[in-house]
Amino acid sequence: MPMMEEAVREVYKNLLPEKMVAADLGCSSGPNTFLVLTEVVKIIGKQCRQMGLQLPEMQFFLNDLPGNDFNNIFQSLDSLKESVRSDKDAATVPHFVAGLPGSFYDRLFPSHSVHLFHSSNSLHWLSQVPEGLESKGKYAPPNKVNIYIGKTSANIVVKLYQDQFMRDFLLFLKQRFNELVLGGQMVLAFLGRKKKDIYNGELSSLWGLVSDSLNSMVLEGLVEEEKLVSFNLPFHAPSMDEVNAVIKAQGLFDIINFQMFELNWDPNDDSEDDFAFDSIQSGENSALCIRSVLEPMIASHFGTAIVDELFSRFAVNVAKHLVKEKTKFPIIVLYLKKKEQI
Ligand SMILES: C[S@@+](CC[C@H](N)C(=O)[O-])C[C@H]1O[C@@H](n2cnc3c(N)ncnc32)[C@H](O)[C@@H]1O
């Protein structure tokens, strides 16, 4: 949020737009959906009051994939109005909200029309499962029972994931570069990898516990092995070096700030300790959180019948893991400014 605050202030101070366009990419549909919008409106209102500037009219776009529950967002707009009205600065800013279905790997806006982009917890989702992970003729899929890069993944699997991330992230940056006005900025936060060993990254550990849970169900005949070996996540958690290399090689954005912080797997655990106080409860909380993300993908590939059993096994596996090591989610936060000359 401090980076977002700086970005909003800088964009407004430098460009003084009469009409300001901002977009949240991967907004989802739930309690967090209006968080960024509300903060941006508060920051603009406060800045204009403090500096005696004229208030801009704000157009705010909420983007997600077409399958997102946009109706739920639209039906919740009254609650947004209430929370904006309750803040004296935000209440002064005229703002208009629109839903924007589409992939952020495609063009979403006309050229040079957006002042500010925000995206959190979304860019680790790739545009597709990397090609080459499927079975070919008589050859079995190369990633075996892993559903992401894991300790037993072949080198080729790592390369396929890294290449897919690089292609997707380059495309994302190119699209946003074309859409941003000169002086436009963006703040991006997504899952990354802190550990050096890519086969044993933090998210490899987490998804490894899902693979273990699925595999135990294969061994008991509850899941077909063929289903498991053909399931891979369209996901990649890059290291800071991987991200930096893409931005530098492409050369369309200046990096204003670049940081990594950590979050506990258990969303209810806000301690900074390196041990899990109640590993069983944390296992259950983490399983609920991961289920909210993974359930649609699991249900469409394996069927809905296995979902409850899978996540109860996963909760136990997470609890056992947390006793040995309190692995956390590394979050990469990037604050980028469109280059004026390339
Ligand atoms: C975990 S939610 C993040 C929600 C919210 N931004 C937050 O931080 O709480 C990830 C969202 O990214 C969306 N998403 C994934 N790939 C996308 C894409 N290519 N284009 C747009 N949205 C995408 C998903 O549909 C999902 O709603």
Short mmCIF file of C-alpha atoms and ligand atoms in Angstrom, two decimals:
data_model
loop_
_atom_site.label_atom_id
_atom_site.label_comp_id
_atom_site.label_asym_id
_atom_site.label_seq_id
_atom_site.Cartn_x
_atom_site.Cartn_y
_atom_site.Cartn_z
CA MET A 1 0.00 0.00 0.00
CA PRO A 2 2.83 2.53 0.65
CA MET A 3 4.08 1.94 -2.92
CA MET A 4 0.57 2.32 -4.26
CA GLU A 5 0.17 5.56 -2.30
CA GLU A 6 3.42 6.90 -3.75
CA ALA A 7 2.38 5.88 -7.29
CA VAL A 8 -1.04 7.58 -7.02
CA ARG A 9 0.50 10.76 -5.62
CA GLU A 10 3.25 10.87 -8.24
CA VAL A 11 0.92 10.27 -11.17
CA TYR A 12 -1.49 12.93 -9.98
CA LYS A 13 1.18 15.50 -9.04
CA ASN A 14 3.10 15.09 -12.31
CA LEU A 15 0.23 14.82 -14.78
CA LEU A 16 -2.59 16.73 -13.05
CA PRO A 17 -5.19 14.96 -15.22
CA GLU A 18 -8.71 16.40 -15.24
CA LYS A 19 -9.94 12.87 -15.87
CA MET A 20 -7.91 10.08 -14.30
CA VAL A 21 -8.17 6.43 -15.40
CA ALA A 22 -7.04 3.60 -13.12
CA ALA A 23 -7.47 -0.17 -13.38
CA ASP A 24 -7.17 -3.13 -11.03
CA LEU A 25 -6.14 -6.22 -13.01
CA GLY A 26 -7.28 -9.56 -11.54
CA CYS A 27 -9.78 -7.90 -9.17
CA SER A 28 -11.68 -11.14 -8.35
CA SER A 29 -15.10 -10.88 -6.73
CA GLY A 30 -15.21 -10.73 -2.96
CA PRO A 31 -14.36 -8.66 0.10
CA ASN A 32 -11.04 -7.41 -1.38
CA THR A 33 -12.40 -6.30 -4.73
CA PHE A 34 -13.04 -2.65 -3.81
CA LEU A 35 -10.03 -2.28 -1.51
CA VAL A 36 -7.67 -0.70 -4.04
CA LEU A 37 -10.34 1.50 -5.58
CA THR A 38 -11.34 2.88 -2.16
CA GLU A 39 -7.72 3.56 -1.22
CA VAL A 40 -6.95 5.32 -4.52
CA VAL A 41 -9.99 7.59 -4.15
CA LYS A 42 -9.00 8.38 -0.53
CA ILE A 43 -5.42 9.22 -1.53
CA ILE A 44 -6.52 11.51 -4.40
CA GLY A 45 -9.09 13.28 -2.20
CA LYS A 46 -6.52 13.85 0.55
CA GLN A 47 -3.82 15.04 -1.84
CA CYS A 48 -6.15 17.54 -3.54
CA ARG A 49 -7.31 18.89 -0.15
CA GLN A 50 -3.74 19.24 1.16
CA MET A 51 -2.37 20.86 -2.01
CA GLY A 52 -5.46 22.91 -2.85
CA LEU A 53 -5.75 21.20 -6.26
CA GLN A 54 -8.86 20.68 -8.33
CA LEU A 55 -10.36 17.22 -7.95
CA PRO A 56 -10.12 14.97 -11.01
CA GLU A 57 -13.00 12.83 -12.22
CA MET A 58 -11.93 9.22 -11.75
CA GLN A 59 -12.79 6.31 -14.00
CA PHE A 60 -11.98 3.02 -12.32
CA PHE A 61 -11.93 -0.29 -14.23
CA LEU A 62 -12.19 -3.62 -12.43
CA ASN A 63 -10.72 -6.32 -14.66
CA ASP A 64 -10.76 -10.09 -14.40
CA LEU A 65 -11.31 -13.11 -16.66
CA PRO A 66 -14.81 -13.34 -18.20
CA GLY A 67 -15.74 -16.21 -15.84
CA ASN A 68 -15.35 -13.90 -12.81
CA ASP A 69 -18.57 -13.12 -10.96
CA PHE A 70 -18.99 -9.54 -12.21
CA ASN A 71 -22.69 -9.59 -11.29
CA ASN A 72 -21.70 -9.98 -7.65
CA ILE A 73 -19.38 -6.96 -7.99
CA PHE A 74 -22.10 -4.84 -9.57
CA GLN A 75 -24.58 -5.86 -6.88
CA SER A 76 -22.08 -4.82 -4.19
CA LEU A 77 -21.57 -1.30 -5.58
CA ASP A 78 -23.88 0.13 -2.91
CA SER A 79 -21.52 -1.07 -0.17
CA LEU A 80 -18.68 0.65 -2.02
CA LYS A 81 -20.67 3.90 -2.06
CA GLU A 82 -21.18 3.64 1.69
CA SER A 83 -17.50 3.07 2.46
CA VAL A 84 -16.45 5.96 0.18
CA ARG A 85 -19.04 8.27 1.77
CA SER A 86 -17.72 7.43 5.24
CA ASP A 87 -14.28 8.92 4.42
CA LYS A 88 -14.28 12.70 4.24
CA ASP A 89 -11.54 12.87 1.57
CA ALA A 90 -12.82 10.03 -0.62
CA ALA A 91 -16.37 11.36 -0.51
CA THR A 92 -15.32 14.47 -2.43
CA VAL A 93 -13.91 12.63 -5.47
CA PRO A 94 -16.32 12.03 -8.41
CA HIS A 95 -15.68 8.46 -9.50
CA PHE A 96 -17.21 5.97 -11.94
CA VAL A 97 -16.73 2.20 -11.78
CA ALA A 98 -16.87 -0.26 -14.68
CA GLY A 99 -16.27 -4.00 -14.97
CA LEU A 100 -13.83 -5.09 -17.67
CA PRO A 101 -13.82 -8.79 -18.56
CA GLY A 102 -10.74 -10.05 -20.44
CA SER A 103 -7.27 -11.49 -19.97
CA PHE A 104 -4.55 -9.09 -18.87
CA TYR A 105 -2.29 -10.89 -21.35
CA ASP A 106 -4.40 -9.26 -24.11
CA ARG A 107 -4.93 -5.59 -24.87
CA LEU A 108 -7.67 -4.23 -22.60
CA PHE A 109 -7.59 -0.46 -23.26
CA PRO A 110 -7.05 2.01 -26.11
CA SER A 111 -3.49 3.33 -26.50
CA HIS A 112 -2.26 5.96 -24.04
CA SER A 113 -5.50 6.02 -22.05
CA VAL A 114 -4.63 4.72 -18.55
CA HIS A 115 -2.77 6.62 -15.81
CA LEU A 116 -2.36 3.87 -13.23
CA PHE A 117 -2.45 0.07 -13.13
CA HIS A 118 -2.61 -2.08 -10.05
CA SER A 119 -2.56 -5.87 -9.82
CA SER A 120 -2.21 -8.05 -6.75
CA ASN A 121 -2.05 -11.81 -6.31
CA SER A 122 -2.77 -12.48 -9.98
CA LEU A 123 0.35 -12.34 -12.16
CA HIS A 124 1.68 -15.70 -10.94
CA TRP A 125 -1.17 -17.21 -13.04
CA LEU A 126 0.17 -17.99 -16.49
CA SER A 127 -1.86 -17.61 -19.68
CA GLN A 128 -1.76 -21.42 -20.06
CA VAL A 129 -0.09 -24.60 -18.80
CA PRO A 130 3.30 -24.61 -20.58
CA GLU A 131 3.18 -26.62 -23.81
CA GLY A 132 5.30 -29.78 -23.58
CA LEU A 133 3.95 -30.95 -20.21
CA GLU A 134 1.28 -33.12 -21.87
CA SER A 135 1.83 -36.77 -22.88
CA LYS A 136 3.14 -37.33 -26.41
CA GLY A 137 2.27 -40.61 -28.13
CA LYS A 138 3.71 -43.45 -26.09
CA TYR A 139 5.67 -41.04 -23.85
CA ALA A 140 4.19 -40.29 -20.43
CA PRO A 141 3.87 -36.62 -19.34
CA PRO A 142 7.32 -35.45 -18.15
CA ASN A 143 6.25 -33.98 -14.79
CA LYS A 144 4.96 -37.31 -13.41
CA VAL A 145 2.88 -36.83 -10.26
CA ASN A 146 4.07 -33.25 -9.68
CA ILE A 147 1.52 -30.53 -10.39
CA TYR A 148 4.17 -27.76 -10.55
CA ILE A 149 7.99 -27.77 -10.39
CA GLY A 150 8.82 -30.27 -7.65
CA LYS A 151 11.85 -32.08 -6.22
CA THR A 152 11.48 -34.91 -8.77
CA SER A 153 10.70 -32.71 -11.80
CA ALA A 154 12.96 -33.08 -14.84
CA ASN A 155 15.12 -30.08 -15.91
CA ILE A 156 12.93 -29.63 -18.98
CA VAL A 157 9.91 -28.99 -16.73
CA VAL A 158 11.72 -26.10 -15.03
CA LYS A 159 12.69 -24.64 -18.41
CA LEU A 160 9.13 -24.93 -19.75
CA TYR A 161 7.71 -23.10 -16.72
CA GLN A 162 10.38 -20.39 -16.76
CA ASP A 163 9.99 -19.81 -20.51
CA GLN A 164 6.20 -19.59 -20.25
CA PHE A 165 6.48 -17.05 -17.41
CA MET A 166 8.99 -15.01 -19.41
CA ARG A 167 6.77 -14.95 -22.51
CA ASP A 168 3.67 -14.05 -20.50
CA PHE A 169 5.32 -11.36 -18.40
CA LEU A 170 6.94 -9.76 -21.47
CA LEU A 171 3.54 -9.69 -23.16
CA PHE A 172 1.86 -8.24 -20.06
CA LEU A 173 4.45 -5.43 -19.88
CA LYS A 174 4.16 -4.69 -23.60
CA GLN A 175 0.35 -4.42 -23.45
CA ARG A 176 0.44 -2.14 -20.40
CA PHE A 177 3.20 0.00 -21.95
CA ASN A 178 0.94 0.67 -24.96
CA GLU A 179 -2.05 1.44 -22.78
CA LEU A 180 -0.36 3.79 -20.28
CA VAL A 181 -0.15 7.52 -20.87
CA LEU A 182 3.33 9.08 -20.76
CA GLY A 183 4.27 9.26 -17.07
CA GLY A 184 1.86 6.40 -16.27
CA GLN A 185 2.81 3.96 -13.52
CA MET A 186 1.92 0.56 -12.16
CA VAL A 187 2.19 -1.37 -8.91
CA LEU A 188 2.24 -5.15 -9.18
CA ALA A 189 2.32 -7.71 -6.35
CA PHE A 190 2.48 -11.46 -6.99
CA LEU A 191 3.85 -14.68 -5.54
CA GLY A 192 7.56 -15.29 -6.03
CA ARG A 193 10.40 -17.52 -4.90
CA LYS A 194 12.93 -16.63 -2.20
CA LYS A 195 14.78 -19.95 -1.93
CA LYS A 196 17.69 -20.37 -4.37
CA ASP A 197 16.84 -23.99 -5.20
CA ILE A 198 14.07 -23.81 -7.80
CA TYR A 199 13.14 -27.48 -7.21
CA ASN A 200 12.45 -26.68 -3.58
CA GLY A 201 10.90 -23.20 -3.72
CA GLU A 202 8.23 -22.14 -1.22
CA LEU A 203 5.39 -22.65 -3.69
CA SER A 204 6.91 -25.95 -4.88
CA SER A 205 6.60 -27.11 -1.25
CA LEU A 206 2.96 -26.00 -1.06
CA TRP A 207 1.88 -27.49 -4.39
CA GLY A 208 3.99 -30.57 -3.51
CA LEU A 209 1.68 -31.13 -0.53
CA VAL A 210 -1.31 -31.03 -2.91
CA SER A 211 0.48 -33.56 -5.21
CA ASP A 212 1.19 -35.80 -2.18
CA SER A 213 -2.48 -35.64 -1.18
CA LEU A 214 -3.63 -36.51 -4.71
CA ASN A 215 -1.03 -39.26 -4.98
CA SER A 216 -2.19 -40.87 -1.72
CA MET A 217 -5.67 -40.98 -3.26
CA VAL A 218 -4.22 -42.60 -6.41
CA LEU A 219 -2.62 -45.30 -4.24
CA GLU A 220 -6.01 -46.01 -2.64
CA GLY A 221 -7.76 -46.12 -6.01
CA LEU A 222 -9.77 -42.94 -5.34
CA VAL A 223 -8.12 -41.00 -8.19
CA GLU A 224 -6.90 -42.34 -11.55
CA GLU A 225 -3.13 -42.09 -11.96
CA GLU A 226 -3.61 -40.90 -15.53
CA LYS A 227 -5.66 -37.96 -14.24
CA LEU A 228 -2.93 -36.96 -11.82
CA VAL A 229 -0.01 -37.17 -14.28
CA SER A 230 -1.93 -35.08 -16.80
CA PHE A 231 -2.63 -32.28 -14.30
CA ASN A 232 -0.24 -29.31 -14.14
CA LEU A 233 -0.89 -25.83 -12.83
CA PRO A 234 -0.77 -22.75 -15.11
CA PHE A 235 1.29 -21.05 -12.41
CA HIS A 236 4.83 -19.83 -11.81
CA ALA A 237 6.45 -18.21 -8.77
CA PRO A 238 9.57 -16.49 -10.19
CA SER A 239 12.66 -15.36 -8.29
CA MET A 240 13.44 -11.62 -8.15
CA ASP A 241 16.28 -12.30 -10.62
CA GLU A 242 13.89 -13.85 -13.15
CA VAL A 243 11.55 -10.84 -12.90
CA ASN A 244 14.36 -8.30 -13.04
CA ALA A 245 15.88 -10.00 -16.11
CA VAL A 246 12.58 -9.73 -18.04
CA ILE A 247 12.04 -6.04 -17.18
CA LYS A 248 15.65 -5.10 -17.99
CA ALA A 249 15.80 -7.11 -21.23
CA GLN A 250 12.58 -5.58 -22.50
CA GLY A 251 13.48 -2.03 -21.45
CA LEU A 252 9.99 -0.49 -21.50
CA PHE A 253 9.75 0.38 -17.77
CA ASP A 254 11.97 1.97 -15.14
CA ILE A 255 11.94 0.15 -11.81
CA ILE A 256 11.17 2.70 -9.09
CA ASN A 257 10.93 0.16 -6.27
CA PHE A 258 11.27 -3.62 -6.07
CA GLN A 259 10.79 -5.57 -2.84
CA MET A 260 9.93 -8.95 -1.46
CA PHE A 261 7.97 -9.59 1.73
CA GLU A 262 6.56 -12.74 3.28
CA LEU A 263 3.08 -13.85 4.32
CA ASN A 264 2.19 -16.89 6.38
CA TRP A 265 0.39 -19.74 4.61
CA ASP A 266 -2.26 -19.52 7.32
CA PRO A 267 -4.14 -16.29 6.55
CA ASN A 268 -5.25 -16.05 10.20
CA ASP A 269 -1.66 -16.17 11.48
CA ASP A 270 -0.17 -12.67 11.50
CA SER A 271 2.84 -13.55 13.66
CA GLU A 272 6.35 -13.10 12.32
CA ASP A 273 7.60 -16.18 14.19
CA ASP A 274 9.34 -19.03 12.40
CA PHE A 275 7.33 -21.69 14.18
CA ALA A 276 3.65 -22.55 13.83
CA PHE A 277 1.90 -21.99 17.16
CA ASP A 278 -0.99 -24.37 16.34
CA SER A 279 0.01 -26.41 13.30
CA ILE A 280 -3.28 -28.34 13.10
CA GLN A 281 -5.39 -25.17 13.05
CA SER A 282 -2.94 -23.54 10.62
CA GLY A 283 -3.17 -26.62 8.37
CA GLU A 284 -6.95 -26.27 8.28
CA ASN A 285 -6.87 -22.50 7.68
CA SER A 286 -4.27 -22.86 4.90
CA ALA A 287 -6.33 -25.62 3.28
CA LEU A 288 -9.43 -23.39 3.20
CA CYS A 289 -7.42 -20.58 1.64
CA ILE A 290 -5.83 -22.83 -1.01
CA ARG A 291 -9.16 -24.55 -1.67
CA SER A 292 -10.75 -21.19 -2.54
CA VAL A 293 -8.15 -20.79 -5.28
CA LEU A 294 -7.74 -24.37 -6.51
CA GLU A 295 -11.21 -25.90 -6.21
CA PRO A 296 -12.53 -24.87 -9.66
CA MET A 297 -9.43 -26.30 -11.39
CA ILE A 298 -9.48 -29.52 -9.33
CA ALA A 299 -13.24 -30.00 -9.84
CA SER A 300 -13.06 -29.51 -13.60
CA HIS A 301 -10.13 -31.93 -14.03
CA PHE A 302 -10.82 -34.63 -11.39
CA GLY A 303 -14.57 -34.10 -10.76
CA THR A 304 -16.28 -32.60 -7.72
CA ALA A 305 -16.48 -35.91 -5.80
CA ILE A 306 -12.85 -35.85 -4.64
CA VAL A 307 -12.70 -32.24 -3.45
CA ASP A 308 -13.64 -32.63 0.27
CA GLU A 309 -11.37 -35.64 0.78
CA LEU A 310 -8.47 -34.02 -1.08
CA PHE A 311 -8.49 -30.85 1.01
CA SER A 312 -8.88 -32.70 4.30
CA ARG A 313 -5.75 -34.76 3.42
CA PHE A 314 -4.02 -31.55 2.32
CA ALA A 315 -4.83 -29.86 5.68
CA VAL A 316 -3.13 -32.76 7.51
CA ASN A 317 -0.11 -32.60 5.17
CA VAL A 318 0.26 -28.86 5.70
CA ALA A 319 0.07 -29.31 9.49
CA LYS A 320 2.86 -31.93 9.36
CA HIS A 321 4.96 -29.70 7.10
CA LEU A 322 4.57 -26.65 9.36
CA VAL A 323 5.91 -28.62 12.33
CA LYS A 324 9.13 -29.25 10.36
CA GLU A 325 9.37 -25.86 8.66
CA LYS A 326 7.18 -22.77 8.71
CA THR A 327 7.40 -22.03 4.99
CA LYS A 328 5.85 -18.69 3.95
CA PHE A 329 4.55 -17.09 0.75
CA PRO A 330 7.19 -14.75 -0.71
CA ILE A 331 5.43 -11.79 -2.34
CA ILE A 332 7.22 -9.72 -4.98
CA VAL A 333 6.12 -6.08 -5.16
CA LEU A 334 7.11 -4.00 -8.16
CA TYR A 335 6.61 -0.30 -8.71
CA LEU A 336 7.23 0.56 -12.38
CA LYS A 337 7.10 3.72 -14.44
CA LYS A 338 6.63 3.78 -18.22
CA LYS A 339 9.91 4.88 -19.86
CA GLU A 340 9.65 8.18 -21.66
CA GLN A 341 12.28 7.25 -24.24
CA ILE A 342 13.12 3.74 -25.41
C1 LIG B 1 -6.21 -14.55 -5.93
S1 LIG B 1 -7.23 -13.56 -6.94
C2 LIG B 1 -6.66 -11.93 -6.50
C3 LIG B 1 -7.76 -11.04 -6.08
C4 LIG B 1 -7.35 -9.66 -5.60
N1 LIG B 1 -6.58 -8.93 -6.61
C5 LIG B 1 -6.57 -9.76 -4.33
O1 LIG B 1 -5.37 -9.43 -4.30
O2 LIG B 1 -7.15 -10.19 -3.33
C6 LIG B 1 -6.49 -13.79 -8.56
C7 LIG B 1 -7.39 -13.28 -9.66
O3 LIG B 1 -6.65 -13.17 -10.87
C8 LIG B 1 -7.52 -13.49 -11.93
N2 LIG B 1 -6.75 -13.79 -13.13
C9 LIG B 1 -5.92 -14.84 -13.36
N3 LIG B 1 -5.42 -14.78 -14.60
C10 LIG B 1 -5.93 -13.66 -15.18
C11 LIG B 1 -5.80 -13.06 -16.45
N4 LIG B 1 -5.02 -13.60 -17.42
N5 LIG B 1 -6.46 -11.91 -16.71
C12 LIG B 1 -7.25 -11.33 -15.76
N6 LIG B 1 -7.42 -11.86 -14.52
C13 LIG B 1 -6.77 -13.01 -14.24
C14 LIG B 1 -8.30 -14.67 -11.38
O4 LIG B 1 -9.47 -14.90 -12.12
C15 LIG B 1 -8.54 -14.25 -9.95
O5 LIG B 1 -9.77 -13.59 -9.77
#
